[in-house]
């Protein structure tokens, strides 16, 4: 569905902007007759502006939808982080968080590093588990 919306938005914008550009060029061309300029203005108003507006609106709605999904994903990740903190008595490892959140090791490490800065966590190293993040609580 998103792909179809992107294609539609791109099509509307391409057509609309082309009409706006060509119509504007016709309007500023001194060699064109006033009837031709009136027709160009009508094309801009009837086809160019609405098509551009529709394409812009579709892209805007896709962007808003994407922002909302990112916010929901971040909230879910935060809730999972807090549950793990509670279950593990404040000690979390990168692999455990990555597995639980179903994200890559790199993303899990970045997330835990950021949370460690925010929450003033300490670190321990273990031969078996690697880095253990200890969050105060």
PDB file of C-alpha atoms in Angstrom:
ATOM      1  CA  UNK A   1       0.000   0.000   0.000  1.00  0.00           C
ATOM      2  CA  UNK A   2       2.826   2.379   0.850  1.00  0.00           C
ATOM      3  CA  UNK A   3       4.513   1.676  -2.463  1.00  0.00           C
ATOM      4  CA  UNK A   4       1.299   2.439  -4.330  1.00  0.00           C
ATOM      5  CA  UNK A   5       0.906   5.692  -2.399  1.00  0.00           C
ATOM      6  CA  UNK A   6       4.492   6.665  -3.185  1.00  0.00           C
ATOM      7  CA  UNK A   7       3.956   5.953  -6.877  1.00  0.00           C
ATOM      8  CA  UNK A   8       0.708   7.943  -6.894  1.00  0.00           C
ATOM      9  CA  UNK A   9       2.273  10.860  -5.047  1.00  0.00           C
ATOM     10  CA  UNK A  10       5.248  10.886  -7.397  1.00  0.00           C
ATOM     11  CA  UNK A  11       2.985  10.744 -10.436  1.00  0.00           C
ATOM     12  CA  UNK A  12       0.749  13.558  -9.219  1.00  0.00           C
ATOM     13  CA  UNK A  13       3.742  15.717  -8.354  1.00  0.00           C
ATOM     14  CA  UNK A  14       5.525  15.029 -11.636  1.00  0.00           C
ATOM     15  CA  UNK A  15       2.468  15.842 -13.723  1.00  0.00           C
ATOM     16  CA  UNK A  16       1.490  18.829 -11.593  1.00  0.00           C
ATOM     17  CA  UNK A  17       4.953  20.366 -11.531  1.00  0.00           C
ATOM     18  CA  UNK A  18       5.391  19.814 -15.271  1.00  0.00           C
ATOM     19  CA  UNK A  19       2.108  21.606 -15.966  1.00  0.00           C
ATOM     20  CA  UNK A  20       3.039  24.423 -13.588  1.00  0.00           C
ATOM     21  CA  UNK A  21       6.457  24.842 -15.195  1.00  0.00           C
ATOM     22  CA  UNK A  22       5.248  24.697 -18.784  1.00  0.00           C
ATOM     23  CA  UNK A  23       2.270  26.923 -18.034  1.00  0.00           C
ATOM     24  CA  UNK A  24       4.457  29.488 -16.332  1.00  0.00           C
ATOM     25  CA  UNK A  25       6.877  29.480 -19.257  1.00  0.00           C
ATOM     26  CA  UNK A  26       3.944  30.094 -21.605  1.00  0.00           C
ATOM     27  CA  UNK A  27       2.698  32.945 -19.413  1.00  0.00           C
ATOM     28  CA  UNK A  28       6.021  34.781 -19.449  1.00  0.00           C
ATOM     29  CA  UNK A  29       6.665  34.192 -23.173  1.00  0.00           C
ATOM     30  CA  UNK A  30       6.014  37.509 -24.921  1.00  0.00           C
ATOM     31  CA  UNK A  31       5.496  35.765 -28.277  1.00  0.00           C
ATOM     32  CA  UNK A  32       2.355  33.933 -27.084  1.00  0.00           C
ATOM     33  CA  UNK A  33      -1.076  35.410 -27.754  1.00  0.00           C
ATOM     34  CA  UNK A  34      -3.344  36.467 -24.903  1.00  0.00           C
ATOM     35  CA  UNK A  35      -5.733  33.586 -25.738  1.00  0.00           C
ATOM     36  CA  UNK A  36      -2.850  31.121 -25.479  1.00  0.00           C
ATOM     37  CA  UNK A  37      -1.804  32.662 -22.143  1.00  0.00           C
ATOM     38  CA  UNK A  38      -5.382  32.388 -20.843  1.00  0.00           C
ATOM     39  CA  UNK A  39      -5.407  28.710 -21.805  1.00  0.00           C
ATOM     40  CA  UNK A  40      -2.076  28.201 -20.056  1.00  0.00           C
ATOM     41  CA  UNK A  41      -3.376  29.886 -16.926  1.00  0.00           C
ATOM     42  CA  UNK A  42      -6.481  27.683 -17.023  1.00  0.00           C
ATOM     43  CA  UNK A  43      -4.288  24.565 -17.340  1.00  0.00           C
ATOM     44  CA  UNK A  44      -2.230  25.691 -14.357  1.00  0.00           C
ATOM     45  CA  UNK A  45      -5.307  26.319 -12.200  1.00  0.00           C
ATOM     46  CA  UNK A  46      -7.342  23.293 -13.306  1.00  0.00           C
ATOM     47  CA  UNK A  47      -4.624  20.650 -13.643  1.00  0.00           C
ATOM     48  CA  UNK A  48      -1.296  21.856 -12.266  1.00  0.00           C
ATOM     49  CA  UNK A  49      -2.231  23.188  -8.841  1.00  0.00           C
ATOM     50  CA  UNK A  50      -4.628  20.377  -7.831  1.00  0.00           C
ATOM     51  CA  UNK A  51      -2.258  17.656  -9.036  1.00  0.00           C
ATOM     52  CA  UNK A  52       0.663  19.196  -7.144  1.00  0.00           C
ATOM     53  CA  UNK A  53      -1.477  19.660  -4.032  1.00  0.00           C
ATOM     54  CA  UNK A  54      -2.693  16.043  -4.104  1.00  0.00           C
ATOM     55  CA  UNK A  55       0.844  14.696  -4.556  1.00  0.00           C
ATOM     56  CA  UNK A  56       2.145  16.873  -1.748  1.00  0.00           C
ATOM     57  CA  UNK A  57      -0.702  15.824   0.549  1.00  0.00           C
ATOM     58  CA  UNK A  58      -0.041  12.099  -0.124  1.00  0.00           C
ATOM     59  CA  UNK A  59       3.680  12.518   0.629  1.00  0.00           C
ATOM     60  CA  UNK A  60       2.859  14.487   3.773  1.00  0.00           C
ATOM     61  CA  UNK A  61       0.432  11.796   4.995  1.00  0.00           C
ATOM     62  CA  UNK A  62       3.037   9.089   4.328  1.00  0.00           C
ATOM     63  CA  UNK A  63       5.576  11.067   6.340  1.00  0.00           C
ATOM     64  CA  UNK A  64       3.139  11.499   9.242  1.00  0.00           C
ATOM     65  CA  UNK A  65       2.348   7.784   9.160  1.00  0.00           C
ATOM     66  CA  UNK A  66       6.067   6.968   9.199  1.00  0.00           C
ATOM     67  CA  UNK A  67       6.662   9.283  12.179  1.00  0.00           C
ATOM     68  CA  UNK A  68       3.796   7.635  14.065  1.00  0.00           C
ATOM     69  CA  UNK A  69       5.173   4.147  13.384  1.00  0.00           C
ATOM     70  CA  UNK A  70       8.654   5.177  14.554  1.00  0.00           C
ATOM     71  CA  UNK A  71       7.179   6.614  17.730  1.00  0.00           C
ATOM     72  CA  UNK A  72       5.266   3.376  18.383  1.00  0.00           C
ATOM     73  CA  UNK A  73       8.384   1.265  17.737  1.00  0.00           C
ATOM     74  CA  UNK A  74      10.456   3.414  20.076  1.00  0.00           C
ATOM     75  CA  UNK A  75       7.798   3.142  22.763  1.00  0.00           C
ATOM     76  CA  UNK A  76       7.668  -0.641  22.367  1.00  0.00           C
ATOM     77  CA  UNK A  77      11.469  -0.832  22.589  1.00  0.00           C
ATOM     78  CA  UNK A  78      11.433   1.337  25.715  1.00  0.00           C
ATOM     79  CA  UNK A  79       8.753  -0.840  27.334  1.00  0.00           C
ATOM     80  CA  UNK A  80      10.740  -3.975  26.533  1.00  0.00           C
ATOM     81  CA  UNK A  81      13.869  -2.375  27.971  1.00  0.00           C
ATOM     82  CA  UNK A  82      12.042  -1.531  31.204  1.00  0.00           C
ATOM     83  CA  UNK A  83      10.572  -5.046  31.481  1.00  0.00           C
ATOM     84  CA  UNK A  84      14.030  -6.576  31.019  1.00  0.00           C
ATOM     85  CA  UNK A  85      15.449  -4.216  33.635  1.00  0.00           C
ATOM     86  CA  UNK A  86      12.823  -5.394  36.078  1.00  0.00           C
ATOM     87  CA  UNK A  87      13.214  -9.099  35.231  1.00  0.00           C
ATOM     88  CA  UNK A  88      17.004  -9.029  35.335  1.00  0.00           C
ATOM     89  CA  UNK A  89      17.330  -6.849  38.449  1.00  0.00           C
ATOM     90  CA  UNK A  90      18.914  -4.002  36.503  1.00  0.00           C
ATOM     91  CA  UNK A  91      21.546  -6.051  34.642  1.00  0.00           C
ATOM     92  CA  UNK A  92      21.237  -6.359  30.851  1.00  0.00           C
ATOM     93  CA  UNK A  93      23.588  -7.665  28.184  1.00  0.00           C
ATOM     94  CA  UNK A  94      23.645  -6.638  24.552  1.00  0.00           C
ATOM     95  CA  UNK A  95      22.808 -10.108  23.174  1.00  0.00           C
ATOM     96  CA  UNK A  96      19.893 -10.536  25.591  1.00  0.00           C
ATOM     97  CA  UNK A  97      18.417  -7.160  24.654  1.00  0.00           C
ATOM     98  CA  UNK A  98      19.003  -7.729  20.926  1.00  0.00           C
ATOM     99  CA  UNK A  99      17.282 -11.106  21.093  1.00  0.00           C
ATOM    100  CA  UNK A 100      14.350  -9.798  23.118  1.00  0.00           C
ATOM    101  CA  UNK A 101      13.846  -6.688  20.964  1.00  0.00           C
ATOM    102  CA  UNK A 102      14.510  -8.586  17.725  1.00  0.00           C
ATOM    103  CA  UNK A 103      17.081  -6.039  16.584  1.00  0.00           C
ATOM    104  CA  UNK A 104      20.700  -6.272  15.489  1.00  0.00           C
ATOM    105  CA  UNK A 105      23.566  -6.464  17.972  1.00  0.00           C
ATOM    106  CA  UNK A 106      24.818  -3.070  16.759  1.00  0.00           C
ATOM    107  CA  UNK A 107      21.440  -1.415  17.269  1.00  0.00           C
ATOM    108  CA  UNK A 108      21.076  -3.021  20.706  1.00  0.00           C
ATOM    109  CA  UNK A 109      24.529  -1.801  21.749  1.00  0.00           C
ATOM    110  CA  UNK A 110      23.775   1.745  20.578  1.00  0.00           C
ATOM    111  CA  UNK A 111      20.441   1.719  22.414  1.00  0.00           C
ATOM    112  CA  UNK A 112      21.952   0.396  25.646  1.00  0.00           C
ATOM    113  CA  UNK A 113      24.854   2.850  25.443  1.00  0.00           C
ATOM    114  CA  UNK A 114      22.370   5.718  25.125  1.00  0.00           C
ATOM    115  CA  UNK A 115      20.246   4.430  27.999  1.00  0.00           C
ATOM    116  CA  UNK A 116      23.378   3.940  30.101  1.00  0.00           C
ATOM    117  CA  UNK A 117      24.245   7.614  29.617  1.00  0.00           C
ATOM    118  CA  UNK A 118      20.698   8.719  30.413  1.00  0.00           C
ATOM    119  CA  UNK A 119      20.327   6.539  33.507  1.00  0.00           C
ATOM    120  CA  UNK A 120      23.918   6.662  34.775  1.00  0.00           C
ATOM    121  CA  UNK A 121      24.541   2.923  34.433  1.00  0.00           C
ATOM    122  CA  UNK A 122      27.768   1.152  35.259  1.00  0.00           C
ATOM    123  CA  UNK A 123      29.501  -1.562  33.255  1.00  0.00           C
ATOM    124  CA  UNK A 124      30.984  -4.921  34.066  1.00  0.00           C
ATOM    125  CA  UNK A 125      32.729  -7.381  31.829  1.00  0.00           C
ATOM    126  CA  UNK A 126      32.251 -11.087  31.985  1.00  0.00           C
ATOM    127  CA  UNK A 127      34.057 -13.819  30.065  1.00  0.00           C
ATOM    128  CA  UNK A 128      30.781 -15.585  29.397  1.00  0.00           C
ATOM    129  CA  UNK A 129      28.331 -12.712  28.849  1.00  0.00           C
ATOM    130  CA  UNK A 130      30.555  -9.870  27.620  1.00  0.00           C
ATOM    131  CA  UNK A 131      29.581  -6.379  28.739  1.00  0.00           C
ATOM    132  CA  UNK A 132      26.914  -6.249  31.409  1.00  0.00           C
ATOM    133  CA  UNK A 133      25.078  -2.961  31.827  1.00  0.00           C
ATOM    134  CA  UNK A 134      24.098  -2.365  35.464  1.00  0.00           C
ATOM    135  CA  UNK A 135      21.320   0.186  35.822  1.00  0.00           C
ATOM    136  CA  UNK A 136      20.552   1.756  39.197  1.00  0.00           C
ATOM    137  CA  UNK A 137      17.185   0.989  40.456  1.00  0.00           C
TER     138      UNK A 137
END
